[in-house]
PDB file of N, CA, C and O in Angstrom:
ATOM      1  N   MET A  30     134.101  12.241  41.576  1.00  0.00           N
ATOM      2  CA  MET A  30     133.318  12.550  42.826  1.00  0.00           C
ATOM      3  C   MET A  30     134.298  12.082  43.989  1.00  0.00           C
ATOM      4  O   MET A  30     134.395  12.765  44.983  1.00  0.00           O
ATOM      5  N   ARG A  31     135.077  11.062  43.803  1.00  0.00           N
ATOM      6  CA  ARG A  31     135.934  10.677  44.816  1.00  0.00           C
ATOM      7  C   ARG A  31     137.194  11.675  45.190  1.00  0.00           C
ATOM      8  O   ARG A  31     137.745  11.658  46.181  1.00  0.00           O
ATOM      9  N   GLN A  32     137.500  12.524  43.993  1.00  0.00           N
ATOM     10  CA  GLN A  32     138.686  13.366  44.223  1.00  0.00           C
ATOM     11  C   GLN A  32     138.091  14.539  44.784  1.00  0.00           C
ATOM     12  O   GLN A  32     139.051  15.526  45.008  1.00  0.00           O
ATOM     13  N   SER A  33     136.918  14.847  44.928  1.00  0.00           N
ATOM     14  CA  SER A  33     136.380  16.279  45.189  1.00  0.00           C
ATOM     15  C   SER A  33     136.946  16.407  46.808  1.00  0.00           C
ATOM     16  O   SER A  33     136.915  15.631  47.500  1.00  0.00           O
ATOM     17  N   SER A  34     137.049  17.763  47.097  1.00  0.00           N
ATOM     18  CA  SER A  34     137.274  18.092  48.483  1.00  0.00           C
ATOM     19  C   SER A  34     136.000  17.513  49.501  1.00  0.00           C
ATOM     20  O   SER A  34     134.899  17.592  49.097  1.00  0.00           O
ATOM     21  N   ARG A  35     136.429  17.316  50.811  1.00  0.00           N
ATOM     22  CA  ARG A  35     135.479  16.860  51.640  1.00  0.00           C
ATOM     23  C   ARG A  35     135.186  18.144  52.581  1.00  0.00           C
ATOM     24  O   ARG A  35     136.093  18.753  52.971  1.00  0.00           O
ATOM     25  N   CYS A  36     133.857  17.963  53.046  1.00  0.00           N
ATOM     26  CA  CYS A  36     133.602  18.884  54.095  1.00  0.00           C
ATOM     27  C   CYS A  36     134.366  18.618  55.630  1.00  0.00           C
ATOM     28  O   CYS A  36     134.574  17.480  55.890  1.00  0.00           O
ATOM     29  N   GLY A  37     134.643  19.853  56.222  1.00  0.00           N
ATOM     30  CA  GLY A  37     135.443  19.499  57.325  1.00  0.00           C
ATOM     31  C   GLY A  37     134.639  19.691  58.608  1.00  0.00           C
ATOM     32  O   GLY A  37     135.248  19.740  59.733  1.00  0.00           O
ATOM     33  N   ALA A  38     133.192  19.858  58.449  1.00  0.00           N
ATOM     34  CA  ALA A  38     132.509  20.045  59.759  1.00  0.00           C
ATOM     35  C   ALA A  38     132.759  18.914  60.673  1.00  0.00           C
ATOM     36  O   ALA A  38     132.838  17.785  60.305  1.00  0.00           O
ATOM     37  N   LYS A  39     132.609  19.362  62.043  1.00  0.00           N
ATOM     38  CA  LYS A  39     132.665  18.292  63.162  1.00  0.00           C
ATOM     39  C   LYS A  39     131.430  17.700  63.389  1.00  0.00           C
ATOM     40  O   LYS A  39     130.403  18.296  63.420  1.00  0.00           O
ATOM     41  N   THR A  40     131.346  16.184  63.414  1.00  0.00           N
ATOM     42  CA  THR A  40     130.104  15.657  63.637  1.00  0.00           C
ATOM     43  C   THR A  40     129.924  15.370  65.088  1.00  0.00           C
ATOM     44  O   THR A  40     130.732  15.643  65.797  1.00  0.00           O
ATOM     45  N   ARG A  41     128.834  14.813  65.579  1.00  0.00           N
ATOM     46  CA  ARG A  41     128.440  14.552  66.962  1.00  0.00           C
ATOM     47  C   ARG A  41     129.348  13.585  67.574  1.00  0.00           C
ATOM     48  O   ARG A  41     129.675  13.603  68.515  1.00  0.00           O
ATOM     49  N   SER A  42     129.745  12.478  66.707  1.00  0.00           N
ATOM     50  CA  SER A  42     130.755  11.637  67.138  1.00  0.00           C
ATOM     51  C   SER A  42     132.334  12.198  67.364  1.00  0.00           C
ATOM     52  O   SER A  42     133.151  11.573  67.794  1.00  0.00           O
ATOM     53  N   GLY A  43     132.494  13.426  66.795  1.00  0.00           N
ATOM     54  CA  GLY A  43     133.871  14.050  67.141  1.00  0.00           C
ATOM     55  C   GLY A  43     134.647  14.128  65.756  1.00  0.00           C
ATOM     56  O   GLY A  43     135.638  14.633  65.668  1.00  0.00           O
ATOM     57  N   GLY A  44     134.317  13.365  64.928  1.00  0.00           N
ATOM     58  CA  GLY A  44     135.100  12.971  63.427  1.00  0.00           C
ATOM     59  C   GLY A  44     134.647  14.155  62.656  1.00  0.00           C
ATOM     60  O   GLY A  44     133.816  15.223  62.913  1.00  0.00           O
ATOM     61  N   LYS A  45     135.075  14.012  61.355  1.00  0.00           N
ATOM     62  CA  LYS A  45     134.561  15.121  60.301  1.00  0.00           C
ATOM     63  C   LYS A  45     133.683  14.475  59.318  1.00  0.00           C
ATOM     64  O   LYS A  45     133.654  13.280  59.003  1.00  0.00           O
ATOM     65  N   CYS A  46     132.876  15.326  58.979  1.00  0.00           N
ATOM     66  CA  CYS A  46     131.787  15.081  57.963  1.00  0.00           C
ATOM     67  C   CYS A  46     132.569  14.730  56.632  1.00  0.00           C
ATOM     68  O   CYS A  46     133.520  15.249  56.338  1.00  0.00           O
ATOM     69  N   GLN A  47     132.296  13.488  56.162  1.00  0.00           N
ATOM     70  CA  GLN A  47     132.914  13.123  54.898  1.00  0.00           C
ATOM     71  C   GLN A  47     132.120  13.420  53.611  1.00  0.00           C
ATOM     72  O   GLN A  47     132.646  12.803  52.489  1.00  0.00           O
ATOM     73  N   ALA A  48     131.037  14.206  53.623  1.00  0.00           N
ATOM     74  CA  ALA A  48     130.357  14.443  52.475  1.00  0.00           C
ATOM     75  C   ALA A  48     131.203  15.496  51.698  1.00  0.00           C
ATOM     76  O   ALA A  48     132.037  16.119  52.031  1.00  0.00           O
ATOM     77  N   PRO A  49     130.871  15.379  50.138  1.00  0.00           N
ATOM     78  CA  PRO A  49     131.585  16.156  49.215  1.00  0.00           C
ATOM     79  C   PRO A  49     131.349  17.741  49.632  1.00  0.00           C
ATOM     80  O   PRO A  49     130.281  17.915  49.776  1.00  0.00           O
ATOM     81  N   ALA A  50     132.300  18.582  49.470  1.00  0.00           N
ATOM     82  CA  ALA A  50     132.062  19.954  49.902  1.00  0.00           C
ATOM     83  C   ALA A  50     131.502  20.579  48.474  1.00  0.00           C
ATOM     84  O   ALA A  50     131.692  20.161  47.485  1.00  0.00           O
ATOM     85  N   VAL A  51     130.653  21.630  48.702  1.00  0.00           N
ATOM     86  CA  VAL A  51     130.239  22.465  47.624  1.00  0.00           C
ATOM     87  C   VAL A  51     131.406  23.164  46.669  1.00  0.00           C
ATOM     88  O   VAL A  51     132.216  23.488  47.366  1.00  0.00           O
ATOM     89  N   SER A  52     131.328  23.116  45.447  1.00  0.00           N
ATOM     90  CA  SER A  52     132.427  23.825  44.721  1.00  0.00           C
ATOM     91  C   SER A  52     132.591  25.066  45.085  1.00  0.00           C
ATOM     92  O   SER A  52     131.717  25.942  45.451  1.00  0.00           O
ATOM     93  N   GLY A  53     133.959  25.401  45.509  1.00  0.00           N
ATOM     94  CA  GLY A  53     134.323  26.817  45.732  1.00  0.00           C
ATOM     95  C   GLY A  53     134.011  27.110  47.404  1.00  0.00           C
ATOM     96  O   GLY A  53     134.238  28.145  47.746  1.00  0.00           O
ATOM     97  N   LYS A  54     133.511  26.002  48.091  1.00  0.00           N
ATOM     98  CA  LYS A  54     133.390  26.405  49.574  1.00  0.00           C
ATOM     99  C   LYS A  54     133.880  25.167  50.444  1.00  0.00           C
ATOM    100  O   LYS A  54     134.064  24.010  49.840  1.00  0.00           O
ATOM    101  N   PRO A  55     134.091  25.464  51.639  1.00  0.00           N
ATOM    102  CA  PRO A  55     134.807  24.294  52.486  1.00  0.00           C
ATOM    103  C   PRO A  55     133.941  23.312  52.970  1.00  0.00           C
ATOM    104  O   PRO A  55     134.293  22.317  53.731  1.00  0.00           O
ATOM    105  N   ARG A  56     132.507  23.578  53.023  1.00  0.00           N
ATOM    106  CA  ARG A  56     131.641  22.696  53.538  1.00  0.00           C
ATOM    107  C   ARG A  56     130.543  22.128  52.588  1.00  0.00           C
ATOM    108  O   ARG A  56     130.608  22.648  51.488  1.00  0.00           O
ATOM    109  N   CYS A  57     129.840  21.181  52.995  1.00  0.00           N
ATOM    110  CA  CYS A  57     128.939  20.446  52.256  1.00  0.00           C
ATOM    111  C   CYS A  57     127.527  21.153  52.203  1.00  0.00           C
ATOM    112  O   CYS A  57     127.421  22.039  53.038  1.00  0.00           O
ATOM    113  N   ARG A  58     126.533  20.743  51.425  1.00  0.00           N
ATOM    114  CA  ARG A  58     125.459  21.494  51.528  1.00  0.00           C
ATOM    115  C   ARG A  58     124.635  21.508  52.781  1.00  0.00           C
ATOM    116  O   ARG A  58     123.931  22.428  52.997  1.00  0.00           O
ATOM    117  N   MET A  59     124.860  20.534  53.548  1.00  0.00           N
ATOM    118  CA  MET A  59     124.143  20.352  55.087  1.00  0.00           C
ATOM    119  C   MET A  59     124.656  21.318  55.944  1.00  0.00           C
ATOM    120  O   MET A  59     124.207  21.392  57.038  1.00  0.00           O
ATOM    121  N   HIS A  60     126.080  21.605  55.868  1.00  0.00           N
ATOM    122  CA  HIS A  60     126.881  22.210  56.927  1.00  0.00           C
ATOM    123  C   HIS A  60     127.275  23.674  56.483  1.00  0.00           C
ATOM    124  O   HIS A  60     128.074  24.168  56.997  1.00  0.00           O
ATOM    125  N   GLY A  61     126.539  24.296  55.617  1.00  0.00           N
ATOM    126  CA  GLY A  61     126.557  25.670  55.421  1.00  0.00           C
ATOM    127  C   GLY A  61     127.270  26.009  53.880  1.00  0.00           C
ATOM    128  O   GLY A  61     127.579  26.971  53.620  1.00  0.00           O
ATOM    129  N   GLY A  62     127.398  25.196  53.035  1.00  0.00           N
ATOM    130  CA  GLY A  62     127.890  25.378  51.657  1.00  0.00           C
ATOM    131  C   GLY A  62     126.865  25.705  50.715  1.00  0.00           C
ATOM    132  O   GLY A  62     127.130  26.350  49.799  1.00  0.00           O
ATOM    133  N   ALA A  63     125.499  25.518  51.025  1.00  0.00           N
ATOM    134  CA  ALA A  63     124.398  25.686  50.158  1.00  0.00           C
ATOM    135  C   ALA A  63     124.310  27.116  49.945  1.00  0.00           C
ATOM    136  O   ALA A  63     124.561  27.917  50.878  1.00  0.00           O
ATOM    137  N   LYS A  64     123.711  27.409  48.760  1.00  0.00           N
ATOM    138  CA  LYS A  64     123.442  28.979  48.541  1.00  0.00           C
ATOM    139  C   LYS A  64     122.361  29.460  49.618  1.00  0.00           C
ATOM    140  O   LYS A  64     121.247  28.722  49.849  1.00  0.00           O
ATOM    141  N   GLY A  65     122.557  30.498  50.077  1.00  0.00           N
ATOM    142  CA  GLY A  65     121.540  31.079  51.057  1.00  0.00           C
ATOM    143  C   GLY A  65     121.687  30.487  52.588  1.00  0.00           C
ATOM    144  O   GLY A  65     120.871  31.036  53.425  1.00  0.00           O
ATOM    145  N   SER A  66     122.585  29.750  52.819  1.00  0.00           N
ATOM    146  CA  SER A  66     122.696  29.169  54.157  1.00  0.00           C
ATOM    147  C   SER A  66     123.560  30.111  55.001  1.00  0.00           C
ATOM    148  O   SER A  66     124.213  31.010  54.510  1.00  0.00           O
ATOM    149  N   GLY A  67     123.431  29.948  56.308  1.00  0.00           N
ATOM    150  CA  GLY A  67     124.178  30.762  57.524  1.00  0.00           C
ATOM    151  C   GLY A  67     123.192  31.951  57.686  1.00  0.00           C
ATOM    152  O   GLY A  67     122.188  32.076  57.400  1.00  0.00           O
ATOM    153  N   ALA A  68     124.036  32.710  58.620  1.00  0.00           N
ATOM    154  CA  ALA A  68     123.086  33.859  59.293  1.00  0.00           C
ATOM    155  C   ALA A  68     123.134  34.884  58.329  1.00  0.00           C
ATOM    156  O   ALA A  68     123.954  35.048  57.355  1.00  0.00           O
ATOM    157  N   PRO A  69     122.225  35.801  58.445  1.00  0.00           N
ATOM    158  CA  PRO A  69     121.894  36.895  57.595  1.00  0.00           C
ATOM    159  C   PRO A  69     123.210  37.963  57.702  1.00  0.00           C
ATOM    160  O   PRO A  69     123.832  37.908  58.767  1.00  0.00           O
ATOM    161  N   LYS A  70     123.528  38.862  56.759  1.00  0.00           N
ATOM    162  CA  LYS A  70     124.364  39.831  56.976  1.00  0.00           C
ATOM    163  C   LYS A  70     124.037  40.760  57.968  1.00  0.00           C
ATOM    164  O   LYS A  70     123.074  41.379  58.020  1.00  0.00           O
ATOM    165  N   GLY A  71     125.034  41.068  58.796  1.00  0.00           N
ATOM    166  CA  GLY A  71     124.644  42.102  59.994  1.00  0.00           C
ATOM    167  C   GLY A  71     123.996  41.119  61.018  1.00  0.00           C
ATOM    168  O   GLY A  71     123.697  40.058  60.828  1.00  0.00           O
ATOM    169  N   ASN A  72     123.660  41.762  62.252  1.00  0.00           N
ATOM    170  CA  ASN A  72     123.070  41.044  63.093  1.00  0.00           C
ATOM    171  C   ASN A  72     121.491  41.454  63.334  1.00  0.00           C
ATOM    172  O   ASN A  72     121.133  42.116  64.289  1.00  0.00           O
ATOM    173  N   ARG A  73     120.850  40.884  62.306  1.00  0.00           N
ATOM    174  CA  ARG A  73     119.263  41.288  62.416  1.00  0.00           C
ATOM    175  C   ARG A  73     118.561  40.523  63.222  1.00  0.00           C
ATOM    176  O   ARG A  73     117.478  40.867  63.690  1.00  0.00           O
ATOM    177  N   ASN A  74     119.078  39.511  63.682  1.00  0.00           N
ATOM    178  CA  ASN A  74     118.349  38.791  64.756  1.00  0.00           C
ATOM    179  C   ASN A  74     118.171  39.510  66.141  1.00  0.00           C
ATOM    180  O   ASN A  74     117.256  39.354  66.903  1.00  0.00           O
ATOM    181  N   ALA A  75     119.092  40.430  66.348  1.00  0.00           N
ATOM    182  CA  ALA A  75     119.013  41.158  67.719  1.00  0.00           C
ATOM    183  C   ALA A  75     118.113  42.277  67.642  1.00  0.00           C
ATOM    184  O   ALA A  75     117.894  42.674  68.613  1.00  0.00           O
ATOM    185  N   LEU A  76     117.518  42.528  66.509  1.00  0.00           N
ATOM    186  CA  LEU A  76     116.608  43.639  66.318  1.00  0.00           C
ATOM    187  C   LEU A  76     115.226  43.056  66.504  1.00  0.00           C
ATOM    188  O   LEU A  76     114.190  43.744  66.464  1.00  0.00           O
ATOM    189  N   LYS A  77     115.009  41.825  66.989  1.00  0.00           N
ATOM    190  CA  LYS A  77     113.484  41.315  67.033  1.00  0.00           C
ATOM    191  C   LYS A  77     112.758  41.956  68.029  1.00  0.00           C
ATOM    192  O   LYS A  77     111.571  42.364  67.771  1.00  0.00           O
ATOM    193  N   HIS A  78     113.263  42.376  69.142  1.00  0.00           N
ATOM    194  CA  HIS A  78     112.179  42.870  70.188  1.00  0.00           C
ATOM    195  C   HIS A  78     112.859  44.262  70.821  1.00  0.00           C
ATOM    196  O   HIS A  78     112.012  44.921  71.318  1.00  0.00           O
ATOM    197  N   GLY A  79     114.165  44.385  70.907  1.00  0.00           N
ATOM    198  CA  GLY A  79     114.559  45.576  71.422  1.00  0.00           C
ATOM    199  C   GLY A  79     114.866  45.624  72.996  1.00  0.00           C
ATOM    200  O   GLY A  79     115.050  46.770  73.568  1.00  0.00           O
ATOM    201  N   LEU A  80     114.643  44.403  73.838  1.00  0.00           N
ATOM    202  CA  LEU A  80     114.586  44.272  75.090  1.00  0.00           C
ATOM    203  C   LEU A  80     115.929  44.641  75.786  1.00  0.00           C
ATOM    204  O   LEU A  80     116.079  45.095  76.682  1.00  0.00           O
ATOM    205  N   TYR A  81     117.021  44.408  75.072  1.00  0.00           N
ATOM    206  CA  TYR A  81     118.295  44.537  75.343  1.00  0.00           C
ATOM    207  C   TYR A  81     118.962  45.791  74.880  1.00  0.00           C
ATOM    208  O   TYR A  81     120.265  45.794  74.812  1.00  0.00           O
ATOM    209  N   THR A  82     118.266  46.799  74.275  1.00  0.00           N
ATOM    210  CA  THR A  82     119.203  47.849  73.723  1.00  0.00           C
ATOM    211  C   THR A  82     119.499  48.854  74.825  1.00  0.00           C
ATOM    212  O   THR A  82     119.127  48.619  75.818  1.00  0.00           O
ATOM    213  N   ARG A  83     120.430  49.519  74.534  1.00  0.00           N
ATOM    214  CA  ARG A  83     120.964  50.470  75.523  1.00  0.00           C
ATOM    215  C   ARG A  83     119.970  51.397  76.128  1.00  0.00           C
ATOM    216  O   ARG A  83     119.993  51.462  77.350  1.00  0.00           O
ATOM    217  N   GLU A  84     119.139  51.868  75.289  1.00  0.00           N
ATOM    218  CA  GLU A  84     118.024  52.865  75.938  1.00  0.00           C
ATOM    219  C   GLU A  84     117.142  51.871  76.901  1.00  0.00           C
ATOM    220  O   GLU A  84     116.818  52.475  78.027  1.00  0.00           O
ATOM    221  N   ALA A  85     116.699  50.585  76.359  1.00  0.00           N
ATOM    222  CA  ALA A  85     115.734  49.873  77.421  1.00  0.00           C
ATOM    223  C   ALA A  85     116.441  49.632  78.691  1.00  0.00           C
ATOM    224  O   ALA A  85     115.903  49.652  79.795  1.00  0.00           O
ATOM    225  N   LEU A  86     117.687  49.270  78.704  1.00  0.00           N
ATOM    226  CA  LEU A  86     118.605  48.855  79.933  1.00  0.00           C
ATOM    227  C   LEU A  86     118.680  50.231  80.438  1.00  0.00           C
ATOM    228  O   LEU A  86     118.342  49.953  81.958  1.00  0.00           O
ATOM    229  N   GLU A  87     118.736  51.468  80.207  1.00  0.00           N
ATOM    230  CA  GLU A  87     118.904  52.526  80.976  1.00  0.00           C
ATOM    231  C   GLU A  87     117.596  52.989  81.452  1.00  0.00           C
ATOM    232  O   GLU A  87     117.504  53.357  82.784  1.00  0.00           O
ATOM    233  N   VAL A  88     116.507  52.758  80.950  1.00  0.00           N
ATOM    234  CA  VAL A  88     115.127  52.903  81.415  1.00  0.00           C
ATOM    235  C   VAL A  88     114.924  52.309  82.608  1.00  0.00           C
ATOM    236  O   VAL A  88     114.534  52.574  83.732  1.00  0.00           O
ATOM    237  N   ARG A  89     115.279  50.842  82.325  1.00  0.00           N
ATOM    238  CA  ARG A  89     114.818  50.013  83.343  1.00  0.00           C
ATOM    239  C   ARG A  89     115.693  50.160  84.613  1.00  0.00           C
ATOM    240  O   ARG A  89     115.181  50.157  85.650  1.00  0.00           O
ATOM    241  N   LYS A  90     116.984  50.516  84.436  1.00  0.00           N
ATOM    242  CA  LYS A  90     117.793  50.929  85.535  1.00  0.00           C
ATOM    243  C   LYS A  90     117.265  52.208  86.414  1.00  0.00           C
ATOM    244  O   LYS A  90     117.202  52.047  87.526  1.00  0.00           O
ATOM    245  N   MET A  91     116.918  53.069  85.470  1.00  0.00           N
ATOM    246  CA  MET A  91     116.455  54.418  86.251  1.00  0.00           C
ATOM    247  C   MET A  91     115.019  53.964  86.887  1.00  0.00           C
ATOM    248  O   MET A  91     114.895  54.611  88.144  1.00  0.00           O
ATOM    249  N   LEU A  92     114.208  53.073  86.461  1.00  0.00           N
ATOM    250  CA  LEU A  92     113.056  52.605  87.119  1.00  0.00           C
ATOM    251  C   LEU A  92     113.153  52.000  88.408  1.00  0.00           C
ATOM    252  O   LEU A  92     112.779  52.320  89.328  1.00  0.00           O
ATOM    253  N   SER A  93     114.252  51.247  88.344  1.00  0.00           N
ATOM    254  CA  SER A  93     114.478  50.614  89.514  1.00  0.00           C
ATOM    255  C   SER A  93     115.058  51.372  90.618  1.00  0.00           C
ATOM    256  O   SER A  93     114.778  51.256  91.834  1.00  0.00           O
ATOM    257  N   GLU A  94     115.844  52.349  90.235  1.00  0.00           N
ATOM    258  CA  GLU A  94     116.431  53.333  91.259  1.00  0.00           C
ATOM    259  C   GLU A  94     115.354  54.229  91.806  1.00  0.00           C
ATOM    260  O   GLU A  94     115.235  54.344  93.039  1.00  0.00           O
ATOM    261  N   LEU A  95     114.559  54.538  90.830  1.00  0.00           N
ATOM    262  CA  LEU A  95     113.254  55.294  91.372  1.00  0.00           C
ATOM    263  C   LEU A  95     112.329  54.481  92.289  1.00  0.00           C
ATOM    264  O   LEU A  95     111.774  54.996  93.265  1.00  0.00           O
ATOM    265  N   MET A  96     112.115  53.081  92.040  1.00  0.00           N
ATOM    266  CA  MET A  96     111.348  52.330  92.964  1.00  0.00           C
ATOM    267  C   MET A  96     111.920  52.172  94.398  1.00  0.00           C
ATOM    268  O   MET A  96     111.524  52.213  95.579  1.00  0.00           O
ATOM    269  N   ARG A  97     113.364  52.018  94.260  1.00  0.00           N
ATOM    270  CA  ARG A  97     114.105  51.890  95.389  1.00  0.00           C
ATOM    271  C   ARG A  97     114.079  53.125  96.417  1.00  0.00           C
ATOM    272  O   ARG A  97     113.882  53.146  97.576  1.00  0.00           O
ATOM    273  N   ALA A  98     114.196  54.389  95.779  1.00  0.00           N
ATOM    274  CA  ALA A  98     114.089  55.698  96.570  1.00  0.00           C
ATOM    275  C   ALA A  98     112.755  55.762  97.024  1.00  0.00           C
ATOM    276  O   ALA A  98     112.381  56.243  98.258  1.00  0.00           O
ATOM    277  N   SER A  99     111.658  55.301  96.354  1.00  0.00           N
ATOM    278  CA  SER A  99     110.304  55.546  96.672  1.00  0.00           C
ATOM    279  C   SER A  99     109.864  54.712  98.008  1.00  0.00           C
ATOM    280  O   SER A  99     109.283  54.975  98.934  1.00  0.00           O
ATOM    281  N   ARG A 100     110.429  53.362  97.918  1.00  0.00           N
ATOM    282  CA  ARG A 100     110.403  52.508  99.037  1.00  0.00           C
ATOM    283  C   ARG A 100     110.929  52.919 100.397  1.00  0.00           C
ATOM    284  O   ARG A 100     110.444  53.006 101.245  1.00  0.00           O
ATOM    285  N   LYS A 101     112.214  53.548 100.194  1.00  0.00           N
ATOM    286  CA  LYS A 101     112.940  54.059 101.199  1.00  0.00           C
ATOM    287  C   LYS A 101     111.959  55.399 101.921  1.00  0.00           C
ATOM    288  O   LYS A 101     111.965  55.480 103.006  1.00  0.00           O
ATOM    289  N   THR A 102     111.469  56.103 101.082  1.00  0.00           N
ATOM    290  CA  THR A 102     110.838  57.190 101.398  1.00  0.00           C
ATOM    291  C   THR A 102     109.552  56.850 102.366  1.00  0.00           C
ATOM    292  O   THR A 102     109.334  57.301 103.299  1.00  0.00           O
ATOM    293  N   LEU A 103     108.761  55.852 101.826  1.00  0.00           N
ATOM    294  CA  LEU A 103     107.648  55.258 102.325  1.00  0.00           C
ATOM    295  C   LEU A 103     108.120  54.614 103.635  1.00  0.00           C
ATOM    296  O   LEU A 103     107.134  54.757 104.600  1.00  0.00           O
ATOM    297  N   ARG A 104     109.259  53.950 103.855  1.00  0.00           N
ATOM    298  CA  ARG A 104     109.662  53.398 105.131  1.00  0.00           C
ATOM    299  C   ARG A 104     109.728  54.490 106.096  1.00  0.00           C
ATOM    300  O   ARG A 104     109.452  54.261 107.267  1.00  0.00           O
ATOM    301  N   GLU A 105     110.357  55.661 105.718  1.00  0.00           N
ATOM    302  CA  GLU A 105     110.567  56.749 106.550  1.00  0.00           C
ATOM    303  C   GLU A 105     109.441  57.481 107.069  1.00  0.00           C
ATOM    304  O   GLU A 105     109.448  58.004 108.279  1.00  0.00           O
ATOM    305  N   ILE A 106     108.280  57.577 106.296  1.00  0.00           N
ATOM    306  CA  ILE A 106     107.194  58.141 106.611  1.00  0.00           C
ATOM    307  C   ILE A 106     106.272  57.369 107.605  1.00  0.00           C
ATOM    308  O   ILE A 106     105.715  57.916 108.466  1.00  0.00           O
ATOM    309  N   GLU A 107     106.278  56.175 107.452  1.00  0.00           N
ATOM    310  CA  GLU A 107     105.618  55.042 108.475  1.00  0.00           C
ATOM    311  C   GLU A 107     106.064  55.243 109.850  1.00  0.00           C
ATOM    312  O   GLU A 107     106.731  55.317 110.616  1.00  0.00           O
TER     313      GLU A 107
END
């Protein structure tokens, strides 16, 4: 156990984690060496709501321009 490689994750105090690394991985079980740890493959988290997709941004920009033009038209009529 003493000869096993150590986790190199940075701790809050600025030092390195000294827990033994999971075999075949550079980190311990608490810092990403455990099976199934880490982010999913691909960026599935960004697909949660679609608020910042290219299409949604274009629609909001188009609506903003339309509102601006309609306000200008209303000011000219008054």
